[in-house]
Amino acid sequence: RVVDPGTSAGLGRFIAVANARAQTSEIGDYFVMALVSTFSFYAILSGFALWPLKEGLRFALSGSDLEIARDLLPYAIASFLLMNCNGAIQGALVGLQRSDLKSQIVVGGLVLQVVLVLVLTSESGLKGLAQAQILQYCFCIVIGYLMVVRHIRGRIAWWLPFAWKRATF
């Protein structure tokens, strides 16, 4: 979290102010900008970190343990990326004064993860656990995104308009 650009924490404040002023287009601008910038930042960071992390594992592990850790590394990187995108969505829900909804989504995601762990670990072992966590984040991202968009547009929709605005960024 040392390199966290603060999107997930700061977003709630900006959305809350725009929400209090009933500026739905501004809420949408902040939300989409946060998602795009968070995804871009962490995707680039993940891309740069993959090789050094993969090579660095040999200083901590060897043999079959090293092989297993290197196989799991892409899952860990994907989980890291999705966790941060999910954080931006949760920040938006908090800014919309919907911490209750955020909590329901998180609990639903955890229940889904437990079910998936039970199913996937029997076949895939530790990879199944990693896959379950990634699917949990995907679930939370999709449901959270739809709930934020529903608040902004008044209905569930898949897309919000996006225009790069330096001031919003």
mmCIF file of C-alpha atoms in Angstrom:
data_model
loop_
_atom_site.group_PDB
_atom_site.id
_atom_site.type_symbol
_atom_site.label_atom_id
_atom_site.label_comp_id
_atom_site.label_asym_id
_atom_site.label_seq_id
_atom_site.Cartn_x
_atom_site.Cartn_y
_atom_site.Cartn_z
ATOM 1 C CA ARG A 1 0.000 0.000 0.000
ATOM 2 C CA VAL A 2 3.059 2.272 0.031
ATOM 3 C CA VAL A 3 2.432 3.168 -3.610
ATOM 4 C CA ASP A 4 -1.349 3.529 -3.223
ATOM 5 C CA PRO A 5 -2.385 6.673 -5.083
ATOM 6 C CA GLY A 6 -5.209 7.086 -2.555
ATOM 7 C CA THR A 7 -8.096 6.627 -4.966
ATOM 8 C CA SER A 8 -10.109 4.300 -2.765
ATOM 9 C CA ALA A 9 -9.855 6.507 0.331
ATOM 10 C CA GLY A 10 -10.119 9.908 -1.351
ATOM 11 C CA LEU A 11 -12.875 8.994 -3.770
ATOM 12 C CA GLY A 12 -15.484 8.710 -1.031
ATOM 13 C CA ARG A 13 -15.022 12.350 -0.032
ATOM 14 C CA PHE A 14 -15.324 13.734 -3.572
ATOM 15 C CA ILE A 15 -18.358 11.616 -4.373
ATOM 16 C CA ALA A 16 -20.026 12.547 -1.071
ATOM 17 C CA VAL A 17 -19.645 16.258 -1.827
ATOM 18 C CA ALA A 18 -20.972 15.840 -5.377
ATOM 19 C CA ASN A 19 -23.813 13.663 -4.068
ATOM 20 C CA ALA A 20 -24.797 16.271 -1.475
ATOM 21 C CA ARG A 21 -24.998 18.830 -4.287
ATOM 22 C CA ALA A 22 -27.008 16.386 -6.471
ATOM 23 C CA GLN A 23 -24.354 16.607 -9.211
ATOM 24 C CA THR A 24 -24.784 13.149 -10.697
ATOM 25 C CA SER A 25 -22.630 13.846 -13.747
ATOM 26 C CA GLU A 26 -19.785 14.883 -11.444
ATOM 27 C CA ILE A 27 -20.260 11.684 -9.405
ATOM 28 C CA GLY A 28 -19.976 9.713 -12.640
ATOM 29 C CA ASP A 29 -16.854 11.624 -13.665
ATOM 30 C CA TYR A 30 -15.145 10.951 -10.338
ATOM 31 C CA PHE A 31 -16.185 7.315 -10.333
ATOM 32 C CA VAL A 32 -15.095 6.471 -13.867
ATOM 33 C CA MET A 33 -11.871 8.472 -13.518
ATOM 34 C CA ALA A 34 -11.064 6.582 -10.323
ATOM 35 C CA LEU A 35 -11.715 3.218 -11.962
ATOM 36 C CA VAL A 36 -9.695 4.000 -15.069
ATOM 37 C CA SER A 37 -6.781 5.537 -13.162
ATOM 38 C CA THR A 38 -6.756 2.800 -10.498
ATOM 39 C CA PHE A 39 -6.858 0.015 -13.072
ATOM 40 C CA SER A 40 -4.201 1.694 -15.231
ATOM 41 C CA PHE A 41 -1.859 2.438 -12.331
ATOM 42 C CA TYR A 42 -2.042 -1.033 -10.827
ATOM 43 C CA ALA A 43 -1.916 -2.815 -14.195
ATOM 44 C CA ILE A 44 1.290 -0.948 -15.056
ATOM 45 C CA LEU A 45 2.711 -1.534 -11.570
ATOM 46 C CA SER A 46 1.829 -5.232 -11.811
ATOM 47 C CA GLY A 47 3.461 -5.512 -15.205
ATOM 48 C CA PHE A 48 6.679 -3.972 -13.915
ATOM 49 C CA ALA A 49 6.634 -6.054 -10.730
ATOM 50 C CA LEU A 50 5.999 -9.486 -12.246
ATOM 51 C CA TRP A 51 9.518 -10.286 -13.438
ATOM 52 C CA PRO A 52 11.399 -8.958 -10.342
ATOM 53 C CA LEU A 53 8.991 -10.782 -8.052
ATOM 54 C CA LYS A 54 9.319 -13.990 -10.045
ATOM 55 C CA GLU A 55 13.103 -13.802 -9.906
ATOM 56 C CA GLY A 56 13.150 -12.641 -6.289
ATOM 57 C CA LEU A 57 11.303 -15.745 -5.145
ATOM 58 C CA ARG A 58 14.463 -17.784 -5.681
ATOM 59 C CA PHE A 59 16.047 -15.989 -2.723
ATOM 60 C CA ALA A 60 13.307 -17.313 -0.430
ATOM 61 C CA LEU A 61 12.407 -20.662 -1.981
ATOM 62 C CA SER A 62 13.947 -23.505 -3.927
ATOM 63 C CA GLY A 63 13.010 -26.670 -5.775
ATOM 64 C CA SER A 64 9.347 -27.565 -6.097
ATOM 65 C CA ASP A 65 8.343 -24.800 -3.651
ATOM 66 C CA LEU A 66 9.866 -22.228 -6.013
ATOM 67 C CA GLU A 67 8.001 -23.729 -8.951
ATOM 68 C CA ILE A 68 4.695 -23.633 -7.061
ATOM 69 C CA ALA A 69 5.264 -20.043 -5.938
ATOM 70 C CA ARG A 70 6.086 -18.942 -9.480
ATOM 71 C CA ASP A 71 2.929 -20.665 -10.749
ATOM 72 C CA LEU A 72 0.875 -18.810 -8.139
ATOM 73 C CA LEU A 73 2.453 -15.405 -8.763
ATOM 74 C CA PRO A 74 0.173 -14.406 -11.690
ATOM 75 C CA TYR A 75 -2.824 -15.194 -9.488
ATOM 76 C CA ALA A 76 -1.413 -13.019 -6.713
ATOM 77 C CA ILE A 77 -0.779 -10.169 -9.166
ATOM 78 C CA ALA A 78 -4.304 -10.459 -10.601
ATOM 79 C CA SER A 79 -5.768 -10.520 -7.106
ATOM 80 C CA PHE A 80 -3.742 -7.420 -6.184
ATOM 81 C CA LEU A 81 -5.051 -5.561 -9.245
ATOM 82 C CA LEU A 82 -8.659 -6.567 -8.625
ATOM 83 C CA MET A 83 -8.430 -5.791 -4.888
ATOM 84 C CA ASN A 84 -7.470 -2.212 -5.686
ATOM 85 C CA CYS A 85 -10.193 -1.787 -8.305
ATOM 86 C CA ASN A 86 -12.674 -3.157 -5.785
ATOM 87 C CA GLY A 87 -11.375 -0.615 -3.255
ATOM 88 C CA ALA A 88 -12.262 2.221 -5.622
ATOM 89 C CA ILE A 89 -15.784 0.873 -6.034
ATOM 90 C CA GLN A 90 -16.179 0.502 -2.279
ATOM 91 C CA GLY A 91 -14.959 4.083 -1.854
ATOM 92 C CA ALA A 92 -17.658 5.218 -4.269
ATOM 93 C CA LEU A 93 -20.354 3.345 -2.342
ATOM 94 C CA VAL A 94 -19.181 4.935 0.913
ATOM 95 C CA GLY A 95 -19.281 8.355 -0.758
ATOM 96 C CA LEU A 96 -22.858 7.677 -1.814
ATOM 97 C CA GLN A 97 -23.695 6.994 1.851
ATOM 98 C CA ARG A 98 -24.272 3.309 1.058
ATOM 99 C CA SER A 99 -21.886 1.604 3.462
ATOM 100 C CA ASP A 100 -24.716 -0.834 4.122
ATOM 101 C CA LEU A 101 -24.729 -1.877 0.486
ATOM 102 C CA LYS A 102 -20.926 -2.041 0.432
ATOM 103 C CA SER A 103 -21.012 -4.368 3.443
ATOM 104 C CA GLN A 104 -23.684 -6.576 1.871
ATOM 105 C CA ILE A 105 -21.607 -6.911 -1.290
ATOM 106 C CA VAL A 106 -18.481 -7.751 0.719
ATOM 107 C CA VAL A 107 -20.324 -10.392 2.760
ATOM 108 C CA GLY A 108 -21.868 -11.847 -0.410
ATOM 109 C CA GLY A 109 -18.408 -11.981 -1.948
ATOM 110 C CA LEU A 110 -17.008 -13.764 1.086
ATOM 111 C CA VAL A 111 -19.798 -16.344 1.027
ATOM 112 C CA LEU A 112 -19.134 -16.891 -2.675
ATOM 113 C CA GLN A 113 -15.418 -17.257 -1.966
ATOM 114 C CA VAL A 114 -16.010 -19.921 0.704
ATOM 115 C CA VAL A 115 -18.233 -21.915 -1.664
ATOM 116 C CA LEU A 116 -15.709 -21.585 -4.477
ATOM 117 C CA VAL A 117 -12.826 -22.587 -2.186
ATOM 118 C CA LEU A 118 -14.679 -25.761 -1.261
ATOM 119 C CA VAL A 119 -15.300 -26.565 -4.919
ATOM 120 C CA LEU A 120 -12.026 -25.448 -6.492
ATOM 121 C CA THR A 121 -9.466 -26.592 -3.933
ATOM 122 C CA SER A 122 -10.517 -30.220 -4.240
ATOM 123 C CA GLU A 123 -9.363 -30.178 -7.875
ATOM 124 C CA SER A 124 -6.755 -27.431 -8.030
ATOM 125 C CA GLY A 125 -5.376 -27.149 -4.500
ATOM 126 C CA LEU A 126 -3.786 -23.799 -3.724
ATOM 127 C CA LYS A 127 -4.494 -22.544 -7.246
ATOM 128 C CA GLY A 128 -8.179 -23.127 -6.518
ATOM 129 C CA LEU A 129 -7.926 -20.881 -3.486
ATOM 130 C CA ALA A 130 -6.309 -18.166 -5.599
ATOM 131 C CA GLN A 131 -8.968 -18.573 -8.281
ATOM 132 C CA ALA A 132 -11.707 -18.315 -5.665
ATOM 133 C CA GLN A 133 -10.271 -15.038 -4.400
ATOM 134 C CA ILE A 134 -10.081 -13.617 -7.920
ATOM 135 C CA LEU A 135 -13.676 -14.644 -8.606
ATOM 136 C CA GLN A 136 -14.754 -13.077 -5.308
ATOM 137 C CA TYR A 137 -13.209 -9.748 -6.334
ATOM 138 C CA CYS A 138 -14.821 -10.012 -9.780
ATOM 139 C CA PHE A 139 -18.208 -10.576 -8.150
ATOM 140 C CA CYS A 140 -17.767 -7.590 -5.814
ATOM 141 C CA ILE A 141 -16.540 -5.365 -8.650
ATOM 142 C CA VAL A 142 -19.441 -6.198 -10.963
ATOM 143 C CA ILE A 143 -22.161 -5.879 -8.311
ATOM 144 C CA GLY A 144 -20.603 -2.753 -6.776
ATOM 145 C CA TYR A 145 -20.170 -1.143 -10.184
ATOM 146 C CA LEU A 146 -23.799 -1.845 -11.108
ATOM 147 C CA MET A 147 -25.015 -0.351 -7.810
ATOM 148 C CA VAL A 148 -22.979 2.842 -8.262
ATOM 149 C CA VAL A 149 -24.152 3.191 -11.869
ATOM 150 C CA ARG A 150 -27.741 2.598 -10.753
ATOM 151 C CA HIS A 151 -27.394 5.492 -8.310
ATOM 152 C CA ILE A 152 -25.924 7.771 -10.976
ATOM 153 C CA ARG A 153 -28.265 6.876 -13.846
ATOM 154 C CA GLY A 154 -31.351 5.881 -11.897
ATOM 155 C CA ARG A 155 -31.287 2.427 -13.445
ATOM 156 C CA ILE A 156 -28.894 -0.464 -13.840
ATOM 157 C CA ALA A 157 -26.656 0.014 -16.853
ATOM 158 C CA TRP A 158 -23.314 -1.374 -17.965
ATOM 159 C CA TRP A 159 -21.663 1.811 -19.116
ATOM 160 C CA LEU A 160 -20.989 5.327 -17.972
ATOM 161 C CA PRO A 161 -19.627 7.944 -20.350
ATOM 162 C CA PHE A 162 -15.936 8.670 -19.930
ATOM 163 C CA ALA A 163 -13.972 11.736 -20.886
ATOM 164 C CA TRP A 164 -10.509 12.429 -19.556
ATOM 165 C CA LYS A 165 -10.650 15.588 -17.440
ATOM 166 C CA ARG A 166 -7.431 16.800 -15.911
ATOM 167 C CA ALA A 167 -9.238 18.651 -13.112
ATOM 168 C CA THR A 168 -11.164 15.520 -12.127
ATOM 169 C CA PHE A 169 -7.995 13.440 -12.177
#
